[in-house]
XYZ file of C-alpha atoms in Angstrom:
589
model
C -70.839 54.697 25.012
C -68.926 51.978 26.886
C -67.003 49.484 24.945
C -68.433 45.927 24.877
C -66.489 43.352 26.743
C -64.531 41.037 24.139
C -65.261 37.349 24.225
C -63.524 34.641 22.293
C -65.868 32.096 20.766
C -64.548 28.656 19.914
C -66.990 27.527 17.295
C -65.689 24.237 15.901
C -69.265 23.324 14.675
C -70.380 25.941 12.044
C -74.070 25.298 12.022
C -74.338 25.675 15.826
C -71.773 28.697 16.054
C -74.047 30.894 14.018
C -76.741 31.149 16.465
C -74.223 31.543 19.484
C -72.800 34.507 17.671
C -76.146 36.178 17.080
C -76.982 35.537 20.686
C -73.862 36.947 22.217
C -73.389 39.706 19.707
C -75.779 42.069 21.240
C -73.852 42.328 24.661
C -70.307 41.284 23.687
C -67.540 41.962 21.042
C -67.315 38.597 19.662
C -64.206 37.052 17.975
C -64.791 33.503 16.562
C -62.170 31.003 15.920
C -62.633 27.289 14.718
C -59.527 25.673 16.195
C -57.963 25.292 19.646
C -54.489 26.173 18.176
C -55.765 29.494 16.724
C -57.702 30.249 20.103
C -54.321 29.759 21.923
C -52.642 32.204 19.629
C -55.236 34.678 20.076
C -55.334 34.568 23.714
C -51.573 35.146 23.712
C -51.738 38.160 21.303
C -54.876 39.963 22.737
C -56.962 40.601 25.709
C -60.349 38.903 26.117
C -62.852 39.096 29.094
C -63.802 35.576 28.607
C -63.834 32.552 26.307
C -67.013 30.794 25.245
C -66.991 27.187 24.417
C -69.780 24.934 23.492
C -70.370 21.942 25.849
C -69.725 19.563 23.039
C -66.248 20.929 23.002
C -65.531 20.506 26.635
C -62.949 17.713 25.892
C -60.732 20.232 23.875
C -61.051 22.838 26.524
C -59.838 20.459 29.161
C -56.825 19.830 26.903
C -56.157 23.463 26.552
C -56.032 23.486 30.145
C -53.793 20.667 30.541
C -51.265 22.554 28.064
C -51.740 25.786 30.209
C -51.130 23.883 33.228
C -47.955 22.218 31.569
C -46.524 25.262 30.647
C -44.149 25.676 33.604
C -42.818 22.181 33.048
C -42.222 22.933 29.308
C -40.763 26.179 30.330
C -37.970 24.392 32.525
C -36.954 21.591 30.222
C -33.660 21.840 28.304
C -35.103 20.888 24.908
C -36.759 23.627 22.803
C -40.554 23.027 22.254
C -42.688 24.856 19.911
C -46.438 24.465 19.260
C -47.207 24.973 15.359
C -50.589 25.393 13.828
C -51.491 23.472 10.480
C -50.044 26.463 8.610
C -46.720 25.926 10.371
C -46.918 29.127 12.325
C -45.681 28.917 15.896
C -48.483 29.578 18.388
C -46.408 28.997 21.635
C -42.665 28.175 22.444
C -40.748 27.479 25.574
C -37.795 29.762 26.636
C -35.178 27.262 25.262
C -36.695 27.302 21.810
C -36.601 31.189 22.074
C -32.933 31.158 22.955
C -32.417 29.628 19.494
C -33.845 32.550 17.695
C -32.428 36.227 17.466
C -33.882 38.866 19.910
C -35.182 40.739 16.623
C -37.161 38.039 15.490
C -41.035 37.619 16.362
C -41.414 34.083 17.071
C -45.177 33.584 17.838
C -47.169 33.938 14.666
C -44.079 33.582 12.512
C -43.402 30.293 10.414
C -41.223 27.841 12.182
C -38.159 27.850 9.648
C -38.408 31.540 9.389
C -38.236 31.924 13.184
C -34.949 30.136 13.234
C -32.455 32.534 11.299
C -30.263 31.135 8.549
C -31.699 27.659 9.038
C -30.629 24.874 6.677
C -32.275 21.465 6.627
C -29.500 18.678 6.291
C -31.734 15.784 6.355
C -32.538 12.956 6.132
C -36.342 14.320 5.878
C -36.324 17.416 3.589
C -39.471 18.632 5.756
C -40.404 16.818 8.974
C -43.803 18.622 9.093
C -45.061 17.308 5.794
C -43.500 13.674 6.649
C -45.114 13.525 9.991
C -48.583 14.492 8.832
C -48.441 12.189 6.023
C -47.481 9.211 8.110
C -49.337 10.351 11.290
C -46.105 9.800 13.204
C -43.226 11.662 14.566
C -40.427 12.610 11.929
C -36.948 13.876 12.744
C -34.341 15.754 10.732
C -31.190 17.706 11.273
C -31.239 21.260 11.075
C -28.156 23.730 10.709
C -28.709 27.317 12.197
C -26.716 30.693 12.717
C -23.371 30.373 14.312
C -22.860 26.863 13.124
C -25.187 25.192 15.718
C -26.946 22.050 14.901
C -30.372 20.889 16.046
C -32.465 17.617 15.831
C -35.965 18.447 15.182
C -38.584 15.944 15.982
C -42.304 16.909 14.829
C -45.173 15.074 16.233
C -48.686 15.739 14.551
C -51.965 16.044 16.917
C -55.203 15.108 15.353
C -58.659 15.559 16.973
C -61.367 12.913 17.386
C -62.483 13.490 13.633
C -58.752 13.048 12.518
C -58.313 16.536 11.669
C -55.040 18.124 12.318
C -55.162 20.488 15.036
C -51.589 21.449 15.481
C -47.865 19.953 15.589
C -45.372 19.809 18.463
C -41.812 20.378 17.237
C -39.172 19.194 19.801
C -35.638 20.626 19.188
C -32.650 19.357 20.665
C -29.145 21.066 20.154
C -26.725 18.462 19.076
C -23.901 20.723 17.791
C -20.879 19.034 19.702
C -21.771 15.407 18.559
C -22.474 16.629 14.993
C -19.340 18.674 14.607
C -17.332 15.542 16.002
C -19.101 13.357 13.491
C -18.492 15.649 10.685
C -14.784 15.903 11.647
C -14.614 12.032 11.606
C -16.133 12.054 8.223
C -13.762 14.597 6.989
C -10.899 12.677 8.421
C -12.073 9.394 6.786
C -12.687 11.254 3.591
C -9.138 12.743 3.681
C -7.730 9.391 4.356
C -9.525 7.761 1.430
C -7.881 10.514 -0.922
C -4.290 9.721 0.350
C -3.457 7.200 -2.217
C -6.348 7.950 -4.498
C -4.338 8.666 -8.003
C -5.821 8.633 -11.250
C -4.292 6.076 -13.915
C -2.873 9.222 -15.634
C -0.957 10.132 -12.375
C 0.174 6.541 -11.783
C 1.794 6.374 -15.174
C 3.375 9.673 -14.742
C 4.571 9.453 -11.182
C 7.471 7.258 -9.964
C 7.639 5.762 -6.713
C 9.467 8.598 -4.809
C 6.859 11.208 -6.387
C 3.835 9.196 -5.063
C 5.471 8.963 -1.563
C 6.200 12.829 -1.656
C 2.494 13.377 -2.428
C 1.309 11.141 0.249
C 3.578 13.001 2.799
C 2.390 16.500 1.629
C -1.248 15.434 1.915
C -0.628 13.989 5.566
C 1.043 17.518 6.713
C -1.906 19.372 5.133
C -4.692 17.112 6.546
C -2.920 17.315 10.031
C -3.056 21.211 9.812
C -6.409 21.770 8.221
C -8.446 19.099 10.049
C -6.744 18.808 13.380
C -4.692 22.125 13.590
C -1.491 20.119 14.098
C 1.826 21.501 13.147
C 4.271 19.162 14.854
C 4.045 15.589 13.705
C 6.297 12.529 12.911
C 5.507 9.334 10.884
C 7.789 6.343 11.315
C 7.825 3.038 9.319
C 8.608 -0.237 10.997
C 11.327 -2.185 9.422
C 10.151 -5.718 10.027
C 13.553 -7.385 10.102
C 15.508 -5.092 12.109
C 12.833 -3.631 14.202
C 14.186 -0.213 13.375
C 11.593 2.733 13.089
C 12.752 4.551 10.136
C 11.575 8.462 9.773
C 9.049 9.077 6.732
C 7.770 12.471 7.750
C 8.807 15.001 10.336
C 7.234 18.437 10.592
C 8.467 20.647 13.470
C 10.726 18.066 15.247
C 14.106 19.162 16.363
C 17.124 17.976 14.208
C 18.099 15.462 17.082
C 14.626 13.893 17.255
C 14.167 13.713 13.591
C 17.625 11.770 13.014
C 17.097 9.764 16.284
C 17.432 6.009 15.725
C 14.383 4.223 17.372
C 13.594 0.579 17.713
C 10.188 -1.030 18.366
C 10.639 -1.740 21.949
C 8.647 -1.145 25.269
C 11.721 0.275 27.235
C 14.304 2.862 26.413
C 12.796 3.989 23.101
C 10.463 6.635 23.800
C 6.827 6.695 23.382
C 7.351 5.918 19.715
C 9.202 2.643 20.418
C 6.461 1.619 22.987
C 3.637 2.218 20.673
C 5.349 0.323 17.749
C 5.912 -2.696 20.212
C 2.521 -2.747 21.952
C 0.389 -1.588 19.206
C -1.505 0.598 21.636
C -1.985 4.263 21.570
C -0.430 6.359 24.124
C -1.507 9.779 25.325
C 0.921 12.001 27.182
C -0.887 15.082 28.904
C 2.398 16.329 30.349
C 5.811 15.730 28.794
C 7.508 16.948 31.861
C 6.121 14.242 33.923
C 5.952 11.236 31.626
C 8.790 8.762 32.244
C 9.058 7.425 28.808
C 8.650 10.557 26.843
C 11.705 11.728 24.594
C 11.853 15.077 23.311
C 10.511 15.485 19.724
C 9.368 19.117 19.035
C 10.995 21.781 21.010
C 9.077 22.903 23.776
C 6.281 20.171 23.481
C 4.171 19.852 26.517
C 1.988 17.105 25.467
C 1.897 14.391 22.818
C -0.455 11.675 21.214
C 0.947 8.782 19.432
C -0.873 6.009 17.571
C 0.165 2.811 15.741
C -0.178 2.512 12.001
C -1.863 -0.956 11.630
C -2.668 -2.893 8.398
C -4.445 -6.123 8.618
C -3.504 -6.590 12.312
C 0.280 -5.728 11.735
C 1.854 -2.586 13.015
C 3.672 -1.041 10.197
C 4.673 2.228 11.776
C 3.752 5.251 14.051
C 2.239 8.371 13.829
C 3.052 11.043 16.475
C 1.624 14.500 17.087
C 2.804 17.001 19.861
C 1.732 20.454 21.252
C 3.406 23.272 23.214
C 0.381 23.110 25.467
C -0.169 20.673 28.178
C -3.377 18.585 28.079
C -3.772 19.448 24.372
C -5.240 16.032 23.415
C -8.107 14.041 24.832
C -9.586 10.609 24.103
C -11.727 12.141 21.315
C -8.443 13.070 19.621
C -7.107 9.669 20.188
C -9.923 8.353 18.259
C -9.650 10.823 15.442
C -6.005 10.105 15.030
C -6.460 6.343 15.050
C -9.134 6.540 12.439
C -6.589 8.950 10.405
C -3.788 6.371 11.140
C -5.629 3.484 9.388
C -6.181 5.581 6.443
C -2.399 6.389 6.522
C -1.600 2.714 6.808
C -3.754 1.716 3.814
C -2.202 4.449 1.786
C 1.182 3.333 2.460
C 0.161 -0.204 1.886
C -1.244 0.692 -1.647
C 1.874 2.559 -2.535
C 3.952 -0.773 -1.417
C 1.378 -2.807 -3.779
C 1.974 -0.347 -6.562
C 5.731 -0.447 -6.251
C 5.598 -4.400 -5.707
C 3.586 -4.514 -9.037
C 6.073 -2.292 -10.786
C 8.768 -4.566 -9.503
C 7.015 -7.729 -10.505
C 6.159 -6.438 -13.913
C 9.785 -5.297 -14.401
C 10.964 -8.751 -13.273
C 8.696 -10.593 -15.534
C 10.092 -8.456 -18.288
C 13.630 -9.110 -17.528
C 12.848 -12.851 -17.292
C 11.341 -12.689 -20.937
C 14.247 -10.950 -22.228
C 16.612 -13.327 -20.395
C 14.846 -16.308 -22.021
C 15.052 -14.866 -25.444
C 18.823 -14.146 -25.252
C 19.669 -17.307 -23.446
C 20.291 -19.391 -26.394
C 22.001 -16.841 -28.778
C 24.526 -16.176 -25.769
C 25.050 -19.725 -25.181
C 25.901 -20.237 -29.020
C 28.432 -17.203 -28.562
C 29.887 -18.511 -25.330
C 30.120 -22.220 -26.749
C 31.588 -21.074 -29.992
C 34.179 -18.753 -28.446
C 35.157 -21.382 -25.574
C 35.566 -24.017 -28.486
C 37.850 -21.885 -30.595
C 39.621 -20.847 -27.530
C 40.031 -24.448 -26.553
C 41.452 -25.343 -30.138
C 43.599 -22.357 -30.269
C 45.631 -22.582 -27.257
C 49.230 -22.201 -27.598
C 48.701 -19.915 -30.529
C 48.466 -16.058 -30.631
C 48.187 -14.682 -27.086
C 46.303 -11.664 -28.362
C 43.537 -13.821 -30.200
C 43.203 -15.925 -26.838
C 42.834 -12.615 -24.847
C 40.254 -11.420 -27.143
C 38.439 -14.777 -26.932
C 38.195 -14.658 -23.134
C 37.170 -11.137 -23.306
C 34.319 -12.049 -25.523
C 33.508 -14.653 -23.151
C 33.605 -12.574 -20.219
C 31.189 -10.016 -22.195
C 28.811 -12.575 -23.288
C 28.386 -13.724 -19.663
C 28.268 -10.236 -18.372
C 25.039 -9.489 -20.394
C 22.820 -11.702 -18.473
C 24.149 -9.781 -15.091
C 23.391 -6.495 -16.936
C 20.011 -7.334 -17.951
C 19.204 -8.229 -14.201
C 20.888 -5.073 -13.013
C 18.708 -3.012 -15.434
C 15.529 -4.581 -14.056
C 16.472 -3.906 -10.506
C 17.152 -0.201 -11.346
C 13.622 0.158 -13.059
C 11.798 -0.971 -10.172
C 13.682 -1.513 -6.760
C 11.861 -4.060 -4.810
C 9.596 -2.528 -1.916
C 11.372 -1.525 1.292
C 8.629 -3.176 3.350
C 7.540 -6.169 1.530
C 8.699 -9.372 3.226
C 11.545 -10.654 1.170
C 10.945 -13.974 -0.526
C 12.811 -17.195 0.378
C 16.317 -17.155 -1.018
C 16.451 -18.920 -4.323
C 17.602 -22.566 -3.890
C 20.356 -22.555 -6.501
C 21.577 -18.887 -5.690
C 25.128 -18.640 -7.125
C 25.415 -22.291 -8.584
C 26.852 -22.447 -12.250
C 25.227 -25.159 -13.930
C 26.223 -26.682 -17.369
C 23.437 -28.591 -19.345
C 24.462 -30.698 -22.348
C 21.661 -31.777 -24.767
C 21.093 -31.730 -28.488
C 17.430 -30.847 -27.921
C 17.109 -27.115 -27.867
C 13.684 -27.406 -26.040
C 15.561 -29.140 -23.193
C 18.210 -26.600 -23.210
C 15.633 -23.619 -22.960
C 13.832 -25.440 -20.359
C 16.857 -25.861 -18.201
C 17.480 -22.143 -18.543
C 14.017 -21.301 -17.445
C 13.646 -23.956 -14.580
C 17.044 -23.831 -12.991
C 17.308 -19.852 -13.665
C 14.137 -19.170 -11.561
C 15.974 -20.825 -8.720
C 18.937 -18.405 -9.055
C 21.284 -20.756 -11.132
C 23.523 -19.339 -13.711
C 22.899 -21.780 -16.702
C 24.982 -22.446 -19.755
C 24.406 -24.966 -22.224
C 26.173 -27.101 -24.892
C 24.969 -29.129 -27.994
C 27.365 -31.869 -27.913
C 30.042 -33.309 -25.993
C 33.100 -31.222 -27.515
C 31.221 -28.137 -26.732
C 30.759 -29.138 -23.274
C 34.403 -30.180 -22.651
C 35.661 -27.112 -24.131
C 33.428 -25.002 -21.665
C 34.450 -27.248 -18.839
C 38.214 -26.490 -19.741
C 37.658 -22.626 -19.740
C 35.238 -22.514 -16.512
C 34.350 -24.119 -13.418
C 30.928 -25.417 -12.893
C 28.789 -26.663 -9.674
C 27.246 -29.383 -11.691
C 26.687 -30.816 -14.970
C 23.778 -32.470 -16.823
C 24.291 -34.403 -19.913
C 22.085 -36.387 -22.191
C 23.266 -40.026 -22.783
C 22.301 -39.817 -26.479
C 24.710 -36.834 -27.932
C 25.870 -36.596 -31.443
C 29.554 -37.272 -30.823
C 29.825 -39.282 -27.620
C 27.528 -41.744 -25.745
C 26.490 -41.338 -22.033
C 29.374 -43.148 -20.383
C 32.123 -41.414 -22.480
C 30.747 -37.961 -21.757
C 30.195 -38.742 -18.095
C 33.895 -40.082 -18.012
C 35.343 -36.982 -19.823
C 33.719 -34.470 -17.831
C 34.716 -35.997 -14.599
C 38.269 -36.085 -16.064
C 38.156 -32.604 -16.845
C 36.731 -31.294 -13.675
C 36.976 -34.159 -11.131
C 34.952 -32.197 -8.300
C 31.947 -31.420 -10.231
C 29.127 -33.890 -9.954
C 27.706 -35.028 -13.271
C 23.984 -35.983 -13.665
C 23.107 -38.070 -16.792
C 19.553 -37.648 -18.504
C 17.727 -40.137 -20.509
C 14.106 -41.046 -21.734
C 12.504 -43.652 -19.926
C 14.193 -47.046 -20.486
C 16.567 -45.861 -23.400
C 20.191 -46.965 -22.834
C 21.219 -49.026 -25.609
C 24.957 -48.912 -24.612
C 24.135 -49.490 -21.166
C 26.027 -46.232 -20.354
C 24.014 -45.642 -17.019
C 25.023 -49.021 -15.656
C 28.847 -48.445 -16.540
C 28.837 -44.881 -15.147
C 27.421 -46.207 -12.056
C 30.466 -48.257 -11.624
C 32.252 -45.392 -12.109
C 30.695 -43.127 -9.215
C 27.326 -41.804 -10.945
C 24.926 -41.010 -8.234
C 22.110 -39.132 -9.987
C 20.064 -40.061 -13.138
C 17.322 -37.702 -14.457
C 14.593 -39.214 -16.710
C 13.186 -37.172 -19.450
C 10.410 -35.764 -19.798
C 11.311 -34.397 -16.354
C 9.069 -32.207 -14.061
C 10.552 -29.087 -12.819
C 10.436 -30.476 -9.061
C 12.179 -33.489 -10.386
C 14.950 -31.578 -12.075
C 15.457 -29.378 -8.867
C 15.482 -32.459 -6.763
C 18.262 -34.072 -8.841
C 20.223 -31.052 -8.928
C 19.975 -30.289 -5.290
C 20.906 -34.023 -4.523
C 23.800 -33.906 -6.592
C 25.173 -30.697 -5.032
C 24.303 -32.097 -1.592
C 26.308 -35.370 -2.195
C 29.342 -33.380 -3.528
C 29.341 -31.210 -0.658
C 29.289 -34.244 1.849
C 31.956 -36.112 -0.015
C 34.188 -33.185 0.079
C 33.770 -32.576 3.705
C 34.311 -36.229 4.615
C 37.306 -36.302 2.620
C 38.628 -33.297 4.574
C 38.652 -30.969 1.640
C 36.878 -27.776 1.748
C 33.332 -27.892 0.355
C 32.928 -26.740 -3.127
C 31.621 -23.311 -3.513
C 28.169 -23.149 -5.263
C 30.129 -20.659 -7.543
C 33.597 -21.711 -8.191
C 36.232 -19.248 -8.578
C 36.675 -18.262 -12.204
C 39.726 -19.240 -14.222
C 42.468 -16.694 -14.490
C 42.286 -14.230 -17.227
C 45.249 -12.001 -18.894
C 45.995 -8.957 -16.951
C 44.729 -6.467 -19.611
C 41.143 -8.275 -19.350
C 38.439 -7.429 -17.034
C 37.953 -9.951 -14.315
C 35.083 -12.392 -15.108
C 31.719 -11.540 -14.009
C 30.801 -13.209 -10.826
């Protein structure tokens, strides 16, 4: 008995389909399906003599015809296309999509994600098929498949006139190259963020040198792991001299590592050019580049980028390769990104160092303030005894002078220890020079608060301040040491303002004297009489810090001007100390 011809019946209306199946069943072997997508799948998998579609479904048949007619076009496009039924099984795929699967995988009839071996959804959508159906609009996500290939999958749902899902179209576009580049950028940015990311415990345990060594270690590791580079050099720009000081050198010749370079456009190699212009420089062939100077032995290409922080070039980052044309514009972008992070990390280390220096300086100032008055008491007592003991036992005199020297030395030792604890950062712009640096100022006042204020206010400007409680202590100090200027209150316990002015001038004629008084208080007319004797400056109490500075600077300026006009050598801010016995150490400067 001959086999009946096979007919595929598309019966989307179940009530009408039953009668059709009964009528056709006598003469044909009937296979019925209720969806166009299922019909397409069966037509590809099996042989049929014909297809029966009710006239009410002719619009759907025309759609199928359009798909079949467009198949040649879909086969030729560069993107992968797969038609998927509502169960996510592939019913058709073009050759480009098939190339994404392994030869052993059965694609048609298989689920979409199973057809793509070792697939991993990276997001943002966890399942674009579910999302597209729910939103009735296209949905995209990133998919990673075997051999580290990356696809952007865009799924579009198709509904019939009754809003019933018939199938989904998945468009796959390979974006491996751009994805890998973005991942590399992200990895480089992350690595850069970690350069100076230290925990509080690490900050407390690590010194400046240790933090710098850790930074250099991380940079060398990142260059090798992320960019595959073995030859590199980082130099930091010294702002005042323009020198490019080596911070990190890997694989450079000893000559190159120790070479002195300046931030100049000409004659200083690629590194000097980049530091001077702030522009990256790609050297594809070192043998033909006019400004390249040998760094790594046998290097055939190089790439140098500036280290920029807040718009300022703070150094350079140079990498080299033994192969010509080893770097391209994409590498330049990577290195510039990493260079910005290196610059930020270096700045963070500088800030940490500056903070430590600032803290140490504040501690030193606090200690200096606390010891200032006790030291003044020792110095004035020793000077007074020495003044009264002159001409007696030379051994006692030598010991008193040694005591004065040691007492004054303590202040310098405190400052020196503070500097050794936290040396100032090398790249931080230096603060303006202290206005009274090197000046030794004598302040005479019975009020301890005034003496303390003088230590603090004048000491902040670099002055070496010594104080006395009365005129006799002040005169004893002046007979033992030279001062740049003296400030004396007109109301001292032992002498009035005019007498202290006159006696100080007699003891040290070249030292300017400033008289201090409360507003309007001068019962003995000391200021009037002192002016007749050459008084130039009066300071009224309570004084502000700026007024105190102005008075001292004015007195020093007038003294220097008069000395110059008289043909004398202007007085040094810190006079030469008086001679001391040979067995004593020299007075501290």
